[in-house]
Amino acid sequence: QVQLVESGGGLVQAGGSLRLSCAASGSIRGPNTMGWYRQAPGKQRELVATITTVLSTNYADSVKGRFTISRDNAKNTVYLQMNSLKPEDTAVYYCNLRPWGGLKSDDYWGQGSQVTVSS
């Protein structure tokens, strides 16, 4: 089993910044992809950004140029630096870990962190 513990959410004004962290522990074997997803009220969960063990990244178009995902493999921790935040970024942000070659059914999820951006 893998446990993901998130920190760093909160309330910020539009144009501000926040940084999310997610520390993974437990049975982490081999390469993997870690990432962030978000779910706004009444909407489906959507991908924000992912990063592989070899630091290959992928971003949703809506956050490109504003958000940066990074990871520290030695600490099994992934970060999401969010700049120029907009009210539409308001959502619960979930950390995700998928083992290399795994399917959705193999995913691990964090508890979720509320990010609220006021206009």
PDB file of N, CA and C in Angstrom, residues 58-101:
ATOM      1  N   ASN A  58       3.718  16.817 -17.868  1.00  0.00           N
ATOM      2  CA  ASN A  58       2.549  17.019 -18.719  1.00  0.00           C
ATOM      3  C   ASN A  58       1.612  17.965 -17.983  1.00  0.00           C
ATOM      4  N   TYR A  59       1.054  18.944 -18.695  1.00  0.00           N
ATOM      5  CA  TYR A  59       0.181  19.929 -18.073  1.00  0.00           C
ATOM      6  C   TYR A  59      -1.144  20.044 -18.837  1.00  0.00           C
ATOM      7  N   ALA A  60      -2.189  20.356 -18.103  1.00  0.00           N
ATOM      8  CA  ALA A  60      -3.432  20.745 -18.747  1.00  0.00           C
ATOM      9  C   ALA A  60      -3.224  22.105 -19.399  1.00  0.00           C
ATOM     10  N   ASP A  61      -3.877  22.328 -20.526  1.00  0.00           N
ATOM     11  CA  ASP A  61      -3.720  23.598 -21.236  1.00  0.00           C
ATOM     12  C   ASP A  61      -4.099  24.781 -20.343  1.00  0.00           C
ATOM     13  N   SER A  62      -5.055  24.586 -19.486  1.00  0.00           N
ATOM     14  CA  SER A  62      -5.560  25.692 -18.666  1.00  0.00           C
ATOM     15  C   SER A  62      -4.556  26.196 -17.635  1.00  0.00           C
ATOM     16  N   VAL A  63      -3.520  25.406 -17.349  1.00  0.00           N
ATOM     17  CA  VAL A  63      -2.551  25.816 -16.326  1.00  0.00           C
ATOM     18  C   VAL A  63      -1.142  26.028 -16.887  1.00  0.00           C
ATOM     19  N   LYS A  64      -0.954  25.741 -18.164  1.00  0.00           N
ATOM     20  CA  LYS A  64       0.375  25.908 -18.758  1.00  0.00           C
ATOM     21  C   LYS A  64       0.844  27.349 -18.626  1.00  0.00           C
ATOM     22  N   GLY A  65       2.092  27.502 -18.206  1.00  0.00           N
ATOM     23  CA  GLY A  65       2.663  28.829 -18.038  1.00  0.00           C
ATOM     24  C   GLY A  65       2.384  29.448 -16.676  1.00  0.00           C
ATOM     25  N   ARG A  66       1.485  28.837 -15.910  1.00  0.00           N
ATOM     26  CA  ARG A  66       1.156  29.369 -14.576  1.00  0.00           C
ATOM     27  C   ARG A  66       1.536  28.401 -13.460  1.00  0.00           C
ATOM     28  N   PHE A  67       1.384  27.118 -13.719  1.00  0.00           N
ATOM     29  CA  PHE A  67       1.677  26.095 -12.714  1.00  0.00           C
ATOM     30  C   PHE A  67       2.949  25.348 -13.099  1.00  0.00           C
ATOM     31  N   THR A  68       3.696  24.933 -12.089  1.00  0.00           N
ATOM     32  CA  THR A  68       4.895  24.130 -12.308  1.00  0.00           C
ATOM     33  C   THR A  68       4.878  22.929 -11.377  1.00  0.00           C
ATOM     34  N   ILE A  69       5.011  21.752 -11.954  1.00  0.00           N
ATOM     35  CA  ILE A  69       5.086  20.532 -11.157  1.00  0.00           C
ATOM     36  C   ILE A  69       6.544  20.112 -11.052  1.00  0.00           C
ATOM     37  N   SER A  70       6.924  19.623  -9.884  1.00  0.00           N
ATOM     38  CA  SER A  70       8.283  19.139  -9.678  1.00  0.00           C
ATOM     39  C   SER A  70       8.236  17.994  -8.661  1.00  0.00           C
ATOM     40  N   ARG A  71       9.335  17.269  -8.555  1.00  0.00           N
ATOM     41  CA  ARG A  71       9.367  16.190  -7.583  1.00  0.00           C
ATOM     42  C   ARG A  71      10.774  15.994  -7.068  1.00  0.00           C
ATOM     43  N   ASP A  72      10.850  15.446  -5.860  1.00  0.00           N
ATOM     44  CA  ASP A  72      12.110  15.073  -5.234  1.00  0.00           C
ATOM     45  C   ASP A  72      12.041  13.564  -5.035  1.00  0.00           C
ATOM     46  N   ASN A  73      12.709  12.826  -5.897  1.00  0.00           N
ATOM     47  CA  ASN A  73      12.617  11.364  -5.846  1.00  0.00           C
ATOM     48  C   ASN A  73      13.183  10.795  -4.542  1.00  0.00           C
ATOM     49  N   ALA A  74      14.200  11.461  -4.000  1.00  0.00           N
ATOM     50  CA  ALA A  74      14.790  10.980  -2.746  1.00  0.00           C
ATOM     51  C   ALA A  74      13.786  11.058  -1.597  1.00  0.00           C
ATOM     52  N   LYS A  75      12.884  12.024  -1.675  1.00  0.00           N
ATOM     53  CA  LYS A  75      11.881  12.214  -0.620  1.00  0.00           C
ATOM     54  C   LYS A  75      10.508  11.664  -1.014  1.00  0.00           C
ATOM     55  N   ASN A  76      10.398  11.119  -2.223  1.00  0.00           N
ATOM     56  CA  ASN A  76       9.104  10.638  -2.724  1.00  0.00           C
ATOM     57  C   ASN A  76       8.031  11.709  -2.574  1.00  0.00           C
ATOM     58  N   THR A  77       8.382  12.914  -2.947  1.00  0.00           N
ATOM     59  CA  THR A  77       7.491  14.058  -2.771  1.00  0.00           C
ATOM     60  C   THR A  77       7.307  14.789  -4.096  1.00  0.00           C
ATOM     61  N   VAL A  78       6.076  15.187  -4.357  1.00  0.00           N
ATOM     62  CA  VAL A  78       5.769  15.966  -5.549  1.00  0.00           C
ATOM     63  C   VAL A  78       5.208  17.316  -5.110  1.00  0.00           C
ATOM     64  N   TYR A  79       5.512  18.335  -5.896  1.00  0.00           N
ATOM     65  CA  TYR A  79       5.098  19.692  -5.574  1.00  0.00           C
ATOM     66  C   TYR A  79       4.320  20.282  -6.750  1.00  0.00           C
ATOM     67  N   LEU A  80       3.444  21.230  -6.435  1.00  0.00           N
ATOM     68  CA  LEU A  80       2.759  21.984  -7.474  1.00  0.00           C
ATOM     69  C   LEU A  80       2.824  23.458  -7.086  1.00  0.00           C
ATOM     70  N   GLN A  81       3.637  24.207  -7.814  1.00  0.00           N
ATOM     71  CA  GLN A  81       3.721  25.652  -7.618  1.00  0.00           C
ATOM     72  C   GLN A  81       2.682  26.293  -8.508  1.00  0.00           C
ATOM     73  N   MET A  82       1.770  27.015  -7.902  1.00  0.00           N
ATOM     74  CA  MET A  82       0.667  27.631  -8.641  1.00  0.00           C
ATOM     75  C   MET A  82       0.796  29.143  -8.557  1.00  0.00           C
ATOM     76  N   ASN A  83       1.038  29.775  -9.688  1.00  0.00           N
ATOM     77  CA  ASN A  83       1.165  31.225  -9.775  1.00  0.00           C
ATOM     78  C   ASN A  83       0.030  31.803 -10.608  1.00  0.00           C
ATOM     79  N   SER A  84      -0.154  33.105 -10.495  1.00  0.00           N
ATOM     80  CA  SER A  84      -1.194  33.803 -11.264  1.00  0.00           C
ATOM     81  C   SER A  84      -2.531  33.083 -11.146  1.00  0.00           C
ATOM     82  N   LEU A  85      -2.893  32.755  -9.929  1.00  0.00           N
ATOM     83  CA  LEU A  85      -4.107  31.977  -9.720  1.00  0.00           C
ATOM     84  C   LEU A  85      -5.348  32.767 -10.112  1.00  0.00           C
ATOM     85  N   LYS A  86      -6.326  32.030 -10.632  1.00  0.00           N
ATOM     86  CA  LYS A  86      -7.588  32.615 -11.081  1.00  0.00           C
ATOM     87  C   LYS A  86      -8.747  31.997 -10.281  1.00  0.00           C
ATOM     88  N   PRO A  87      -9.859  32.685 -10.181  1.00  0.00           N
ATOM     89  CA  PRO A  87     -11.010  32.101  -9.464  1.00  0.00           C
ATOM     90  C   PRO A  87     -11.406  30.727 -10.020  1.00  0.00           C
ATOM     91  N   GLU A  88     -11.224  30.516 -11.304  1.00  0.00           N
ATOM     92  CA  GLU A  88     -11.586  29.228 -11.900  1.00  0.00           C
ATOM     93  C   GLU A  88     -10.632  28.105 -11.513  1.00  0.00           C
ATOM     94  N   ASP A  89      -9.560  28.435 -10.814  1.00  0.00           N
ATOM     95  CA  ASP A  89      -8.667  27.401 -10.282  1.00  0.00           C
ATOM     96  C   ASP A  89      -9.188  26.843  -8.953  1.00  0.00           C
ATOM     97  N   THR A  90     -10.234  27.450  -8.429  1.00  0.00           N
ATOM     98  CA  THR A  90     -10.816  26.984  -7.169  1.00  0.00           C
ATOM     99  C   THR A  90     -11.310  25.548  -7.317  1.00  0.00           C
ATOM    100  N   ALA A  91     -10.834  24.679  -6.439  1.00  0.00           N
ATOM    101  CA  ALA A  91     -11.179  23.258  -6.510  1.00  0.00           C
ATOM    102  C   ALA A  91     -10.514  22.531  -5.349  1.00  0.00           C
ATOM    103  N   VAL A  92     -10.886  21.278  -5.192  1.00  0.00           N
ATOM    104  CA  VAL A  92     -10.131  20.390  -4.317  1.00  0.00           C
ATOM    105  C   VAL A  92      -9.061  19.726  -5.178  1.00  0.00           C
ATOM    106  N   TYR A  93      -7.830  19.836  -4.742  1.00  0.00           N
ATOM    107  CA  TYR A  93      -6.696  19.290  -5.492  1.00  0.00           C
ATOM    108  C   TYR A  93      -6.266  17.963  -4.862  1.00  0.00           C
ATOM    109  N   TYR A  94      -6.150  16.957  -5.703  1.00  0.00           N
ATOM    110  CA  TYR A  94      -5.805  15.619  -5.244  1.00  0.00           C
ATOM    111  C   TYR A  94      -4.459  15.183  -5.812  1.00  0.00           C
ATOM    112  N   CYS A  95      -3.616  14.675  -4.948  1.00  0.00           N
ATOM    113  CA  CYS A  95      -2.351  14.080  -5.358  1.00  0.00           C
ATOM    114  C   CYS A  95      -2.606  12.649  -5.839  1.00  0.00           C
ATOM    115  N   ASN A  96      -1.850  12.242  -6.831  1.00  0.00           N
ATOM    116  CA  ASN A  96      -2.038  10.921  -7.423  1.00  0.00           C
ATOM    117  C   ASN A  96      -0.686  10.256  -7.661  1.00  0.00           C
ATOM    118  N   LEU A  97      -0.653   8.953  -7.486  1.00  0.00           N
ATOM    119  CA  LEU A  97       0.538   8.162  -7.846  1.00  0.00           C
ATOM    120  C   LEU A  97       0.068   6.933  -8.618  1.00  0.00           C
ATOM    121  N   ARG A  98       0.664   6.726  -9.776  1.00  0.00           N
ATOM    122  CA  ARG A  98       0.366   5.534 -10.576  1.00  0.00           C
ATOM    123  C   ARG A  98       1.683   4.816 -10.860  1.00  0.00           C
ATOM    124  N   PRO A  99       1.772   3.561 -10.445  1.00  0.00           N
ATOM    125  CA  PRO A  99       2.979   2.789 -10.760  1.00  0.00           C
ATOM    126  C   PRO A  99       3.184   2.702 -12.268  1.00  0.00           C
ATOM    127  N   TRP A 100       4.421   2.613 -12.686  1.00  0.00           N
ATOM    128  CA  TRP A 100       4.739   2.546 -14.112  1.00  0.00           C
ATOM    129  C   TRP A 100       4.058   1.337 -14.734  1.00  0.00           C
ATOM    130  N   GLY A 101       3.336   1.584 -15.802  1.00  0.00           N
ATOM    131  CA  GLY A 101       2.614   0.513 -16.480  1.00  0.00           C
ATOM    132  C   GLY A 101       1.289   0.170 -15.836  1.00  0.00           C
TER     133      GLY A 101
END
